[in-house]
Amino acid sequence: MELYIYNTETSEVMAVVTGKDNTACEDKADDLYNDDNIGWSYTDYGLIETTDTEYFDA
């Protein structure tokens, strides 16, 4: 499963976390980014991956 961490103002994907379940992905995402301008999504619909997008395992 993949969790996309994105900037809510620009819709740019900052990171993609791959994990076995929601809890693992969300725990890793919380460790990486804890900011009011950050959103999480389990789909990439409408989001923009860039060359700056980072990839992590949960």
Coordinates of N, CA and C in Angstrom, one line a residue:
M1 N 0.8 -1.2 0.0 CA 0.0 0.0 0.0 C 0.9 1.2 0.0
E2 N 0.4 2.3 -0.7 CA 1.2 3.5 -0.8 C 0.4 4.7 -0.2
L3 N 1.1 5.5 0.6 CA 0.5 6.7 1.1 C 1.3 7.9 0.5
Y4 N 0.5 8.8 -0.1 CA 1.1 10.0 -0.7 C 1.0 11.2 0.3
I5 N 2.2 11.8 0.5 CA 2.3 12.9 1.4 C 2.5 14.1 0.5
Y6 N 1.5 15.1 0.5 CA 1.6 16.2 -0.4 C 1.4 17.6 0.2
N7 N 1.8 18.6 -0.5 CA 1.6 20.0 -0.1 C 0.2 20.4 -0.4
T8 N -0.6 20.8 0.6 CA -2.0 21.1 0.3 C -2.2 22.3 -0.5
E9 N -1.2 23.2 -0.6 CA -1.4 24.4 -1.4 C -1.0 24.2 -2.9
T10 N -0.1 23.3 -3.1 CA 0.4 23.1 -4.5 C 0.0 21.8 -5.1
S11 N -0.5 20.8 -4.3 CA -0.8 19.4 -4.7 C 0.5 18.7 -5.1
E12 N 1.7 19.2 -4.8 CA 2.9 18.5 -5.2 C 3.2 17.4 -4.1
V13 N 3.5 16.2 -4.6 CA 3.8 15.1 -3.8 C 5.2 15.3 -3.2
M14 N 5.3 15.3 -1.9 CA 6.6 15.5 -1.2 C 7.3 14.1 -1.0
A15 N 6.4 13.1 -0.7 CA 7.0 11.8 -0.4 C 5.9 10.7 -0.6
V16 N 6.4 9.5 -0.9 CA 5.5 8.3 -1.0 C 6.0 7.3 0.0
V17 N 5.1 6.9 0.8 CA 5.5 5.8 1.8 C 4.8 4.5 1.5
T18 N 5.6 3.5 1.4 CA 5.1 2.2 1.1 C 5.2 1.3 2.3
G19 N 4.0 0.7 2.6 CA 4.0 -0.1 3.9 C 2.9 -1.2 3.7
K20 N 2.9 -2.1 4.8 CA 2.0 -3.3 4.7 C 0.6 -2.9 5.0
D21 N 0.3 -1.8 5.7 CA -1.0 -1.4 6.1 C -1.1 0.1 6.4
N22 N -2.3 0.6 6.6 CA -2.5 2.0 6.8 C -1.7 2.5 8.1
T23 N -1.8 1.7 9.1 CA -1.1 2.1 10.4 C 0.4 2.3 10.1
A24 N 1.0 1.4 9.5 CA 2.5 1.5 9.2 C 2.8 2.7 8.4
C25 N 2.0 2.9 7.3 CA 2.2 4.1 6.5 C 2.0 5.4 7.2
E26 N 0.9 5.5 8.0 CA 0.6 6.7 8.7 C 1.6 7.0 9.8
D27 N 2.1 6.0 10.5 CA 3.1 6.2 11.5 C 4.4 6.8 10.9
K28 N 4.8 6.2 9.8 CA 6.0 6.7 9.1 C 5.8 8.2 8.6
A29 N 4.6 8.4 8.0 CA 4.3 9.8 7.5 C 4.3 10.8 8.7
D30 N 3.8 10.4 9.8 CA 3.8 11.3 11.0 C 5.2 11.6 11.4
D31 N 6.1 10.6 11.4 CA 7.5 10.8 11.7 C 8.2 11.8 10.7
L32 N 7.8 11.7 9.5 CA 8.5 12.4 8.4 C 8.0 13.9 8.4
Y33 N 6.7 14.1 8.3 CA 6.1 15.4 8.1 C 5.0 15.6 9.1
N34 N 5.1 16.6 9.9 CA 4.0 17.0 10.8 C 3.8 18.5 10.7
D35 N 3.0 18.9 9.7 CA 2.8 20.3 9.4 C 1.4 20.5 9.0
D36 N 0.8 21.7 9.2 CA -0.5 22.0 8.8 C -0.7 22.1 7.3
N37 N 0.3 22.3 6.5 CA 0.2 22.4 5.1 C 0.4 21.1 4.3
I38 N 0.4 20.0 5.1 CA 0.7 18.7 4.5 C -0.6 17.8 4.6
G39 N -0.9 17.1 3.5 CA -2.0 16.2 3.4 C -1.5 14.8 3.1
W40 N -2.4 13.9 3.4 CA -2.1 12.5 3.1 C -3.2 11.9 2.2
S41 N -2.8 11.0 1.3 CA -3.8 10.4 0.4 C -3.4 9.0 0.0
Y42 N -4.3 8.1 -0.1 CA -4.0 6.8 -0.6 C -4.1 6.6 -2.1
T43 N -4.5 7.7 -2.8 CA -4.5 7.7 -4.2 C -3.7 8.9 -4.7
D44 N -3.2 8.8 -5.9 CA -2.4 9.9 -6.4 C -3.2 10.8 -7.4
Y45 N -4.5 10.6 -7.4 CA -5.4 11.4 -8.3 C -5.3 12.9 -8.0
G46 N -5.0 13.6 -9.0 CA -4.9 15.1 -8.8 C -3.6 15.6 -8.2
L47 N -2.7 14.7 -7.8 CA -1.5 15.1 -7.2 C -0.4 15.1 -8.2
I48 N 0.7 15.8 -8.0 CA 1.8 16.0 -8.9 C 3.1 15.5 -8.3
E49 N 3.6 14.4 -8.9 CA 4.9 13.9 -8.5 C 6.0 14.7 -9.2
T50 N 7.0 15.1 -8.5 CA 8.1 15.9 -9.1 C 9.4 15.1 -8.9
T51 N 10.5 15.7 -9.4 CA 11.8 15.1 -9.3 C 12.3 15.2 -7.8
D52 N 11.6 16.0 -7.0 CA 11.9 16.2 -5.6 C 11.2 15.2 -4.7
T53 N 10.2 14.4 -5.3 CA 9.5 13.5 -4.5 C 10.4 12.4 -3.9
E54 N 10.3 12.1 -2.6 CA 11.1 11.1 -2.0 C 10.3 9.9 -1.7
Y55 N 10.9 8.7 -1.7 CA 10.2 7.5 -1.5 C 10.8 6.8 -0.2
F56 N 9.9 6.3 0.6 CA 10.3 5.6 1.9 C 9.5 4.3 2.1
D57 N 10.1 3.4 2.8 CA 9.4 2.2 3.3 C 9.0 2.4 4.7
A58 N 7.8 2.0 5.0 CA 7.3 2.1 6.4 C 8.0 1.2 7.3

